[in-house]
mmCIF file with all atom_site columns, C-alpha atoms in Angstrom:
data_model
loop_
_atom_site.group_PDB
_atom_site.id
_atom_site.type_symbol
_atom_site.label_atom_id
_atom_site.label_alt_id
_atom_site.label_comp_id
_atom_site.label_asym_id
_atom_site.label_entity_id
_atom_site.label_seq_id
_atom_site.pdbx_PDB_ins_code
_atom_site.Cartn_x
_atom_site.Cartn_y
_atom_site.Cartn_z
_atom_site.occupancy
_atom_site.B_iso_or_equiv
_atom_site.pdbx_formal_charge
_atom_site.auth_seq_id
_atom_site.auth_comp_id
_atom_site.auth_asym_id
_atom_site.auth_atom_id
_atom_site.pdbx_PDB_model_num
ATOM 1   C CA . UNK L 1 1   ? 97.466  116.957 100.081 1.00 0.00 ? 1   UNK L CA 1
ATOM 2   C CA . UNK L 1 2   ? 100.706 118.018 102.089 1.00 0.00 ? 2   UNK L CA 1
ATOM 3   C CA . UNK L 1 3   ? 102.417 115.285 102.894 1.00 0.00 ? 3   UNK L CA 1
ATOM 4   C CA . UNK L 1 4   ? 105.821 114.522 101.268 1.00 0.00 ? 4   UNK L CA 1
ATOM 5   C CA . UNK L 1 5   ? 106.031 118.505 101.706 1.00 0.00 ? 5   UNK L CA 1
ATOM 6   C CA . UNK L 1 6   ? 106.074 118.182 105.786 1.00 0.00 ? 6   UNK L CA 1
ATOM 7   C CA . UNK L 1 7   ? 107.581 114.694 105.321 1.00 0.00 ? 7   UNK L CA 1
ATOM 8   C CA . UNK L 1 8   ? 110.552 116.088 103.267 1.00 0.00 ? 8   UNK L CA 1
ATOM 9   C CA . UNK L 1 9   ? 111.407 119.310 105.969 1.00 0.00 ? 9   UNK L CA 1
ATOM 10  C CA . UNK L 1 10  ? 111.072 117.019 109.123 1.00 0.00 ? 10  UNK L CA 1
ATOM 11  C CA . UNK L 1 11  ? 115.042 116.812 110.536 1.00 0.00 ? 11  UNK L CA 1
ATOM 12  C CA . UNK L 1 12  ? 115.516 113.070 110.593 1.00 0.00 ? 12  UNK L CA 1
ATOM 13  C CA . UNK L 1 13  ? 114.002 112.569 107.235 1.00 0.00 ? 13  UNK L CA 1
ATOM 14  C CA . UNK L 1 14  ? 116.824 115.342 105.531 1.00 0.00 ? 14  UNK L CA 1
ATOM 15  C CA . UNK L 1 15  ? 114.859 115.455 102.504 1.00 0.00 ? 15  UNK L CA 1
ATOM 16  C CA . UNK L 1 16  ? 115.511 112.185 102.139 1.00 0.00 ? 16  UNK L CA 1
ATOM 17  C CA . UNK L 1 17  ? 111.531 110.102 101.468 1.00 0.00 ? 17  UNK L CA 1
ATOM 18  C CA . UNK L 1 18  ? 109.973 107.281 100.622 1.00 0.00 ? 18  UNK L CA 1
ATOM 19  C CA . UNK L 1 19  ? 108.022 108.249 98.019  1.00 0.00 ? 19  UNK L CA 1
ATOM 20  C CA . UNK L 1 20  ? 106.378 105.359 97.743  1.00 0.00 ? 20  UNK L CA 1
ATOM 21  C CA . UNK L 1 21  ? 105.255 105.477 101.474 1.00 0.00 ? 21  UNK L CA 1
ATOM 22  C CA . UNK L 1 22  ? 104.189 108.634 101.428 1.00 0.00 ? 22  UNK L CA 1
ATOM 23  C CA . UNK L 1 23  ? 101.624 107.799 98.505  1.00 0.00 ? 23  UNK L CA 1
ATOM 24  C CA . UNK L 1 24  ? 100.430 105.067 100.885 1.00 0.00 ? 24  UNK L CA 1
ATOM 25  C CA . UNK L 1 25  ? 99.908  107.621 103.701 1.00 0.00 ? 25  UNK L CA 1
ATOM 26  C CA . UNK L 1 26  ? 98.032  109.965 101.110 1.00 0.00 ? 26  UNK L CA 1
ATOM 27  C CA . UNK L 1 27  ? 95.865  106.717 100.055 1.00 0.00 ? 27  UNK L CA 1
ATOM 28  C CA . UNK L 1 28  ? 94.971  105.761 103.545 1.00 0.00 ? 28  UNK L CA 1
ATOM 29  C CA . UNK L 1 29  ? 93.584  109.132 104.140 1.00 0.00 ? 29  UNK L CA 1
ATOM 30  C CA . UNK L 1 30  ? 92.088  108.899 101.016 1.00 0.00 ? 30  UNK L CA 1
ATOM 31  C CA . UNK L 1 31  ? 90.047  105.523 102.202 1.00 0.00 ? 31  UNK L CA 1
ATOM 32  C CA . UNK L 1 32  ? 89.540  106.467 105.599 1.00 0.00 ? 32  UNK L CA 1
ATOM 33  C CA . UNK L 1 33  ? 87.257  109.683 104.185 1.00 0.00 ? 33  UNK L CA 1
ATOM 34  C CA . UNK L 1 34  ? 85.687  107.372 101.371 1.00 0.00 ? 34  UNK L CA 1
ATOM 35  C CA . UNK L 1 35  ? 85.579  104.617 103.601 1.00 0.00 ? 35  UNK L CA 1
ATOM 36  C CA . UNK L 1 36  ? 83.162  107.324 106.454 1.00 0.00 ? 36  UNK L CA 1
ATOM 37  C CA . UNK L 1 37  ? 81.403  108.987 103.366 1.00 0.00 ? 37  UNK L CA 1
ATOM 38  C CA . UNK L 1 38  ? 80.122  105.727 102.444 1.00 0.00 ? 38  UNK L CA 1
ATOM 39  C CA . UNK L 1 39  ? 78.993  104.224 105.775 1.00 0.00 ? 39  UNK L CA 1
ATOM 40  C CA . UNK L 1 40  ? 76.881  107.422 105.747 1.00 0.00 ? 40  UNK L CA 1
ATOM 41  C CA . UNK L 1 41  ? 75.453  106.904 102.342 1.00 0.00 ? 41  UNK L CA 1
ATOM 42  C CA . UNK L 1 42  ? 74.551  103.474 103.334 1.00 0.00 ? 42  UNK L CA 1
ATOM 43  C CA . UNK L 1 43  ? 72.967  103.990 106.776 1.00 0.00 ? 43  UNK L CA 1
ATOM 44  C CA . UNK L 1 44  ? 70.651  106.941 104.091 1.00 0.00 ? 44  UNK L CA 1
ATOM 45  C CA . UNK L 1 45  ? 69.491  103.945 101.866 1.00 0.00 ? 45  UNK L CA 1
ATOM 46  C CA . UNK L 1 46  ? 66.321  102.944 102.392 1.00 0.00 ? 46  UNK L CA 1
ATOM 47  C CA . UNK L 1 47  ? 67.022  98.849  102.793 1.00 0.00 ? 47  UNK L CA 1
ATOM 48  C CA . UNK L 1 48  ? 69.618  100.060 105.657 1.00 0.00 ? 48  UNK L CA 1
ATOM 49  C CA . UNK L 1 49  ? 69.241  96.727  107.541 1.00 0.00 ? 49  UNK L CA 1
ATOM 50  C CA . UNK L 1 50  ? 70.960  95.086  104.760 1.00 0.00 ? 50  UNK L CA 1
ATOM 51  C CA . UNK L 1 51  ? 73.699  97.171  104.307 1.00 0.00 ? 51  UNK L CA 1
ATOM 52  C CA . UNK L 1 52  ? 74.871  96.577  108.254 1.00 0.00 ? 52  UNK L CA 1
ATOM 53  C CA . UNK L 1 53  ? 78.009  94.529  107.174 1.00 0.00 ? 53  UNK L CA 1
ATOM 54  C CA . UNK L 1 54  ? 78.860  97.314  104.684 1.00 0.00 ? 54  UNK L CA 1
ATOM 55  C CA . UNK L 1 55  ? 78.523  99.910  107.170 1.00 0.00 ? 55  UNK L CA 1
ATOM 56  C CA . UNK L 1 56  ? 80.567  98.429  109.995 1.00 0.00 ? 56  UNK L CA 1
ATOM 57  C CA . UNK L 1 57  ? 83.362  96.755  107.113 1.00 0.00 ? 57  UNK L CA 1
ATOM 58  C CA . UNK L 1 58  ? 83.509  100.720 106.114 1.00 0.00 ? 58  UNK L CA 1
ATOM 59  C CA . UNK L 1 59  ? 83.590  102.484 109.639 1.00 0.00 ? 59  UNK L CA 1
ATOM 60  C CA . UNK L 1 60  ? 86.295  99.687  110.657 1.00 0.00 ? 60  UNK L CA 1
ATOM 61  C CA . UNK L 1 61  ? 88.235  100.777 107.756 1.00 0.00 ? 61  UNK L CA 1
ATOM 62  C CA . UNK L 1 62  ? 87.892  104.019 108.033 1.00 0.00 ? 62  UNK L CA 1
ATOM 63  C CA . UNK L 1 63  ? 89.572  103.639 111.221 1.00 0.00 ? 63  UNK L CA 1
ATOM 64  C CA . UNK L 1 64  ? 92.386  101.512 110.633 1.00 0.00 ? 64  UNK L CA 1
ATOM 65  C CA . UNK L 1 65  ? 93.072  103.601 107.110 1.00 0.00 ? 65  UNK L CA 1
ATOM 66  C CA . UNK L 1 66  ? 93.371  106.726 109.641 1.00 0.00 ? 66  UNK L CA 1
ATOM 67  C CA . UNK L 1 67  ? 95.479  105.133 112.299 1.00 0.00 ? 67  UNK L CA 1
ATOM 68  C CA . UNK L 1 68  ? 97.664  103.564 109.729 1.00 0.00 ? 68  UNK L CA 1
ATOM 69  C CA . UNK L 1 69  ? 98.145  106.922 107.572 1.00 0.00 ? 69  UNK L CA 1
ATOM 70  C CA . UNK L 1 70  ? 98.943  108.564 110.748 1.00 0.00 ? 70  UNK L CA 1
ATOM 71  C CA . UNK L 1 71  ? 101.637 106.648 112.273 1.00 0.00 ? 71  UNK L CA 1
ATOM 72  C CA . UNK L 1 72  ? 103.439 106.184 109.382 1.00 0.00 ? 72  UNK L CA 1
ATOM 73  C CA . UNK L 1 73  ? 103.238 109.766 108.852 1.00 0.00 ? 73  UNK L CA 1
ATOM 74  C CA . UNK L 1 74  ? 105.909 110.069 111.884 1.00 0.00 ? 74  UNK L CA 1
ATOM 75  C CA . UNK L 1 75  ? 109.092 110.345 111.272 1.00 0.00 ? 75  UNK L CA 1
ATOM 76  C CA . UNK L 1 76  ? 110.539 110.745 115.392 1.00 0.00 ? 76  UNK L CA 1
ATOM 77  C CA . UNK L 1 77  ? 112.655 108.007 116.642 1.00 0.00 ? 77  UNK L CA 1
ATOM 78  C CA . UNK L 1 78  ? 112.449 104.695 114.186 1.00 0.00 ? 78  UNK L CA 1
ATOM 79  C CA . UNK L 1 79  ? 108.821 101.649 114.389 1.00 0.00 ? 79  UNK L CA 1
ATOM 80  C CA . UNK L 1 80  ? 109.108 100.479 111.507 1.00 0.00 ? 80  UNK L CA 1
ATOM 81  C CA . UNK L 1 81  ? 108.040 97.160  112.923 1.00 0.00 ? 81  UNK L CA 1
ATOM 82  C CA . UNK L 1 82  ? 104.848 98.794  114.310 1.00 0.00 ? 82  UNK L CA 1
ATOM 83  C CA . UNK L 1 83  ? 104.123 100.388 110.952 1.00 0.00 ? 83  UNK L CA 1
ATOM 84  C CA . UNK L 1 84  ? 104.768 97.222  109.044 1.00 0.00 ? 84  UNK L CA 1
ATOM 85  C CA . UNK L 1 85  ? 102.049 95.429  111.646 1.00 0.00 ? 85  UNK L CA 1
ATOM 86  C CA . UNK L 1 86  ? 100.092 99.094  110.281 1.00 0.00 ? 86  UNK L CA 1
ATOM 87  C CA . UNK L 1 87  ? 100.168 98.414  107.180 1.00 0.00 ? 87  UNK L CA 1
ATOM 88  C CA . UNK L 1 88  ? 99.363  95.211  107.177 1.00 0.00 ? 88  UNK L CA 1
ATOM 89  C CA . UNK L 1 89  ? 96.413  95.217  109.483 1.00 0.00 ? 89  UNK L CA 1
ATOM 90  C CA . UNK L 1 90  ? 95.367  97.469  106.550 1.00 0.00 ? 90  UNK L CA 1
ATOM 91  C CA . UNK L 1 91  ? 95.829  95.956  103.557 1.00 0.00 ? 91  UNK L CA 1
ATOM 92  C CA . UNK L 1 92  ? 93.207  92.945  105.456 1.00 0.00 ? 92  UNK L CA 1
ATOM 93  C CA . UNK L 1 93  ? 91.038  95.457  106.118 1.00 0.00 ? 93  UNK L CA 1
ATOM 94  C CA . UNK L 1 94  ? 90.623  97.621  102.820 1.00 0.00 ? 94  UNK L CA 1
ATOM 95  C CA . UNK L 1 95  ? 90.768  93.548  101.547 1.00 0.00 ? 95  UNK L CA 1
ATOM 96  C CA . UNK L 1 96  ? 87.551  92.500  103.562 1.00 0.00 ? 96  UNK L CA 1
ATOM 97  C CA . UNK L 1 97  ? 85.951  96.291  103.088 1.00 0.00 ? 97  UNK L CA 1
ATOM 98  C CA . UNK L 1 98  ? 86.570  96.729  99.284  1.00 0.00 ? 98  UNK L CA 1
ATOM 99  C CA . UNK L 1 99  ? 85.190  92.683  98.948  1.00 0.00 ? 99  UNK L CA 1
ATOM 100 C CA . UNK L 1 100 ? 81.707  93.850  101.250 1.00 0.00 ? 100 UNK L CA 1
ATOM 101 C CA . UNK L 1 101 ? 81.477  96.834  99.176  1.00 0.00 ? 101 UNK L CA 1
ATOM 102 C CA . UNK L 1 102 ? 81.545  95.385  95.850  1.00 0.00 ? 102 UNK L CA 1
ATOM 103 C CA . UNK L 1 103 ? 78.769  92.616  96.300  1.00 0.00 ? 103 UNK L CA 1
ATOM 104 C CA . UNK L 1 104 ? 76.537  95.908  96.416  1.00 0.00 ? 104 UNK L CA 1
ATOM 105 C CA . UNK L 1 105 ? 78.446  98.368  93.672  1.00 0.00 ? 105 UNK L CA 1
ATOM 106 C CA . UNK L 1 106 ? 75.686  97.493  91.497  1.00 0.00 ? 106 UNK L CA 1
ATOM 107 C CA . UNK L 1 107 ? 73.644  99.256  93.100  1.00 0.00 ? 107 UNK L CA 1
ATOM 108 C CA . UNK L 1 108 ? 74.941  101.321 94.931  1.00 0.00 ? 108 UNK L CA 1
ATOM 109 C CA . UNK L 1 109 ? 77.368  103.665 93.381  1.00 0.00 ? 109 UNK L CA 1
ATOM 110 C CA . UNK L 1 110 ? 78.414  105.098 96.416  1.00 0.00 ? 110 UNK L CA 1
ATOM 111 C CA . UNK L 1 111 ? 79.796  101.378 97.339  1.00 0.00 ? 111 UNK L CA 1
ATOM 112 C CA . UNK L 1 112 ? 81.610  101.237 93.485  1.00 0.00 ? 112 UNK L CA 1
ATOM 113 C CA . UNK L 1 113 ? 83.477  103.958 94.256  1.00 0.00 ? 113 UNK L CA 1
ATOM 114 C CA . UNK L 1 114 ? 84.463  102.899 97.913  1.00 0.00 ? 114 UNK L CA 1
ATOM 115 C CA . UNK L 1 115 ? 85.618  99.408  96.728  1.00 0.00 ? 115 UNK L CA 1
ATOM 116 C CA . UNK L 1 116 ? 87.832  100.812 94.179  1.00 0.00 ? 116 UNK L CA 1
ATOM 117 C CA . UNK L 1 117 ? 89.329  102.900 97.162  1.00 0.00 ? 117 UNK L CA 1
ATOM 118 C CA . UNK L 1 118 ? 89.903  100.085 99.025  1.00 0.00 ? 118 UNK L CA 1
ATOM 119 C CA . UNK L 1 119 ? 92.038  98.100  96.551  1.00 0.00 ? 119 UNK L CA 1
ATOM 120 C CA . UNK L 1 120 ? 93.844  101.275 95.782  1.00 0.00 ? 120 UNK L CA 1
ATOM 121 C CA . UNK L 1 121 ? 95.171  101.895 99.086  1.00 0.00 ? 121 UNK L CA 1
ATOM 122 C CA . UNK L 1 122 ? 95.593  97.551  99.483  1.00 0.00 ? 122 UNK L CA 1
ATOM 123 C CA . UNK L 1 123 ? 97.978  97.783  97.098  1.00 0.00 ? 123 UNK L CA 1
ATOM 124 C CA . UNK L 1 124 ? 99.532  101.004 98.179  1.00 0.00 ? 124 UNK L CA 1
ATOM 125 C CA . UNK L 1 125 ? 100.052 99.952  101.246 1.00 0.00 ? 125 UNK L CA 1
ATOM 126 C CA . UNK L 1 126 ? 101.636 96.089  99.716  1.00 0.00 ? 126 UNK L CA 1
ATOM 127 C CA . UNK L 1 127 ? 104.006 98.675  98.503  1.00 0.00 ? 127 UNK L CA 1
ATOM 128 C CA . UNK L 1 128 ? 104.906 100.703 100.953 1.00 0.00 ? 128 UNK L CA 1
ATOM 129 C CA . UNK L 1 129 ? 106.005 97.516  102.778 1.00 0.00 ? 129 UNK L CA 1
ATOM 130 C CA . UNK L 1 130 ? 107.571 96.635  99.735  1.00 0.00 ? 130 UNK L CA 1
ATOM 131 C CA . UNK L 1 131 ? 109.660 100.044 99.498  1.00 0.00 ? 131 UNK L CA 1
ATOM 132 C CA . UNK L 1 132 ? 110.791 99.174  103.790 1.00 0.00 ? 132 UNK L CA 1
ATOM 133 C CA . UNK L 1 133 ? 113.809 97.901  104.212 1.00 0.00 ? 133 UNK L CA 1
ATOM 134 C CA . UNK L 1 134 ? 113.690 94.819  106.363 1.00 0.00 ? 134 UNK L CA 1
#
């Protein structure tokens, strides 16, 4: 990813980056891709009807992670309150998706991988919130 490289060159940042937030942005985009892939893999399973809730949570989490990463990437102006709210929503989506995927992890490797990505993203969002000025 080029998040750090791009953000550090932004004229409003002037080289002073929040590396914890940038790591979170990268985790958000990674989690979005992983959740999308997991939902697709769930759709390919023979027991797809039993995975309906997992698919729904994967898709919701992917959308929320993508939106969070996108909003947090923007450096022009200031909208830290919205970024904090997005991070909180992302933590919730990652927690619920990770819990759901964990229920299927013993049977589906893609769910195990997704649960791990969700936990990493949830933790990165929490750390990013802590790194932002109140």
